[in-house]
């Protein structure tokens, strides 16, 4: 399976950063063995699509409805309209900051697929949940309720992002990543059948040029969702390089 490496710029980036996006596009163009994307703030999607057609550009969220009285929200169709090809849904920062439930995330994933965009559905346990021995139970519960089980597997990826590893420089042991990704694969197979073998399961949480090689070599780690280390070509390139050799 080709690896998928996606940068999540979160609430970072203005027009002044188009040069950095261009530098990332140049690096991605040379990495034919890897699928690479950047999920940008909504304000930058249209201009980045126009200037850097080589890059797959995505959103970081969408509303579950197509249109209507939802001030400040963006629909999947609007993302598609400006040239996005994917979006993240259910990121832990949105689950925490905006109180998004699994049902919300499920609705957003459905809306994304209905608009013809690929979707990256995020799951992950908190540190307290891991310390209580509940990491797998929590994550598999999120998968069960957040992944629309009746839509098949086309255009669907899952990102396992332990909340405690995001932006902290801390990463789970390779054994813990291996065990969680295997459990997610089994759960997806139970929900979606054999086609679940083609669903890419990304790891996210402090992935960087120093640890990407080890993380991306783990069974069932089919790519990465990268925050801080996706903000410059200098930091992102070694991750793409590691993925291209797997
Ligand atoms: P960091 O790579 O900055 O830890 O962020 C991970 C993440 O949340 C990607 O969605």
Tab-separated table of N, CA and C in Angstrom, residues 1-5 28-37 54 157 185 197-202 216 221-224 240 243-246:
chain	number	residue	atom	x	y	z
A	1	UNK	N	0.847	-1.194	0.000
A	1	UNK	CA	0.000	0.000	0.000
A	1	UNK	C	0.889	1.253	0.000
A	2	UNK	N	0.572	2.205	-0.889
A	2	UNK	CA	1.330	3.472	-0.897
A	2	UNK	C	1.069	4.227	0.403
A	3	UNK	N	2.103	4.826	0.925
A	3	UNK	CA	1.922	5.607	2.152
A	3	UNK	C	1.259	6.951	1.816
A	4	UNK	N	0.500	7.444	2.778
A	4	UNK	CA	-0.148	8.753	2.666
A	4	UNK	C	0.395	9.648	3.778
A	5	UNK	N	1.030	10.719	3.384
A	5	UNK	CA	1.577	11.674	4.358
A	5	UNK	C	0.821	12.994	4.195
A	28	UNK	N	7.267	17.557	-2.706
A	28	UNK	CA	6.283	16.492	-2.966
A	28	UNK	C	6.345	16.032	-4.420
A	29	UNK	N	6.637	16.963	-5.314
A	29	UNK	CA	6.689	16.629	-6.739
A	29	UNK	C	7.768	15.586	-7.025
A	30	UNK	N	8.827	15.622	-6.227
A	30	UNK	CA	9.922	14.677	-6.438
A	30	UNK	C	9.724	13.341	-5.756
A	31	UNK	N	8.630	13.171	-5.031
A	31	UNK	CA	8.413	11.937	-4.245
A	31	UNK	C	7.286	11.129	-4.875
A	32	UNK	N	7.606	10.442	-5.949
A	32	UNK	CA	6.545	9.767	-6.692
A	32	UNK	C	5.962	8.560	-5.983
A	33	UNK	N	6.705	7.996	-5.026
A	33	UNK	CA	6.244	6.760	-4.379
A	33	UNK	C	5.310	7.028	-3.198
A	34	UNK	N	5.043	8.301	-2.917
A	34	UNK	CA	4.239	8.656	-1.737
A	34	UNK	C	3.063	9.534	-2.144
A	35	UNK	N	1.919	9.341	-1.515
A	35	UNK	CA	0.808	10.283	-1.668
A	35	UNK	C	0.972	11.352	-0.593
A	36	UNK	N	0.937	12.600	-1.013
A	36	UNK	CA	1.209	13.702	-0.082
A	36	UNK	C	0.099	14.734	-0.155
A	37	UNK	N	-0.332	15.231	0.974
A	37	UNK	CA	-1.350	16.270	0.993
A	37	UNK	C	-1.103	17.276	2.092
A	54	UNK	N	0.060	20.604	-8.180
A	54	UNK	CA	0.688	19.304	-7.916
A	54	UNK	C	0.304	18.754	-6.539
A	157	UNK	N	-9.825	7.171	5.110
A	157	UNK	CA	-8.634	6.839	5.889
A	157	UNK	C	-8.946	7.130	7.346
A	185	UNK	N	-7.210	-2.136	12.626
A	185	UNK	CA	-7.419	-2.912	11.393
A	185	UNK	C	-8.477	-3.994	11.638
A	197	UNK	N	-8.816	-3.983	4.382
A	197	UNK	CA	-7.355	-4.114	4.236
A	197	UNK	C	-6.794	-2.965	3.388
A	198	UNK	N	-7.651	-2.303	2.612
A	198	UNK	CA	-7.200	-1.195	1.776
A	198	UNK	C	-7.372	0.173	2.412
A	199	UNK	N	-7.900	0.218	3.626
A	199	UNK	CA	-8.067	1.519	4.310
A	199	UNK	C	-6.726	1.909	4.930
A	200	UNK	N	-6.254	3.117	4.619
A	200	UNK	CA	-4.981	3.528	5.193
A	200	UNK	C	-5.192	4.045	6.616
A	201	UNK	N	-4.381	3.503	7.518
A	201	UNK	CA	-4.425	3.917	8.922
A	201	UNK	C	-3.162	4.740	9.188
A	202	UNK	N	-3.361	6.036	9.396
A	202	UNK	CA	-2.233	6.951	9.596
A	202	UNK	C	-1.923	7.059	11.082
A	216	UNK	N	6.927	4.635	10.480
A	216	UNK	CA	6.336	4.235	9.196
A	216	UNK	C	6.688	2.809	8.805
A	221	UNK	N	0.871	0.768	9.811
A	221	UNK	CA	1.049	2.230	9.785
A	221	UNK	C	1.232	2.599	8.318
A	222	UNK	N	0.172	3.140	7.740
A	222	UNK	CA	0.126	3.357	6.292
A	222	UNK	C	0.375	4.811	5.914
A	223	UNK	N	0.847	5.580	6.874
A	223	UNK	CA	1.148	6.976	6.597
A	223	UNK	C	1.143	7.777	7.882
A	224	UNK	N	1.162	9.096	7.723
A	224	UNK	CA	1.222	9.963	8.887
A	224	UNK	C	0.377	11.209	8.709
A	240	UNK	N	8.551	12.714	4.286
A	240	UNK	CA	8.176	12.210	2.956
A	240	UNK	C	9.241	11.245	2.440
A	243	UNK	N	8.865	7.925	4.105
A	243	UNK	CA	7.696	7.198	3.582
A	243	UNK	C	7.985	6.628	2.200
A	244	UNK	N	8.780	7.333	1.424
A	244	UNK	CA	9.013	6.904	0.039
A	244	UNK	C	9.877	5.659	-0.025
A	245	UNK	N	10.556	5.340	1.059
A	245	UNK	CA	11.425	4.158	1.044
A	245	UNK	C	10.725	2.935	1.624
A	246	UNK	N	9.453	3.080	2.036
A	246	UNK	CA	8.748	1.958	2.683
A	246	UNK	C	7.934	1.150	1.682
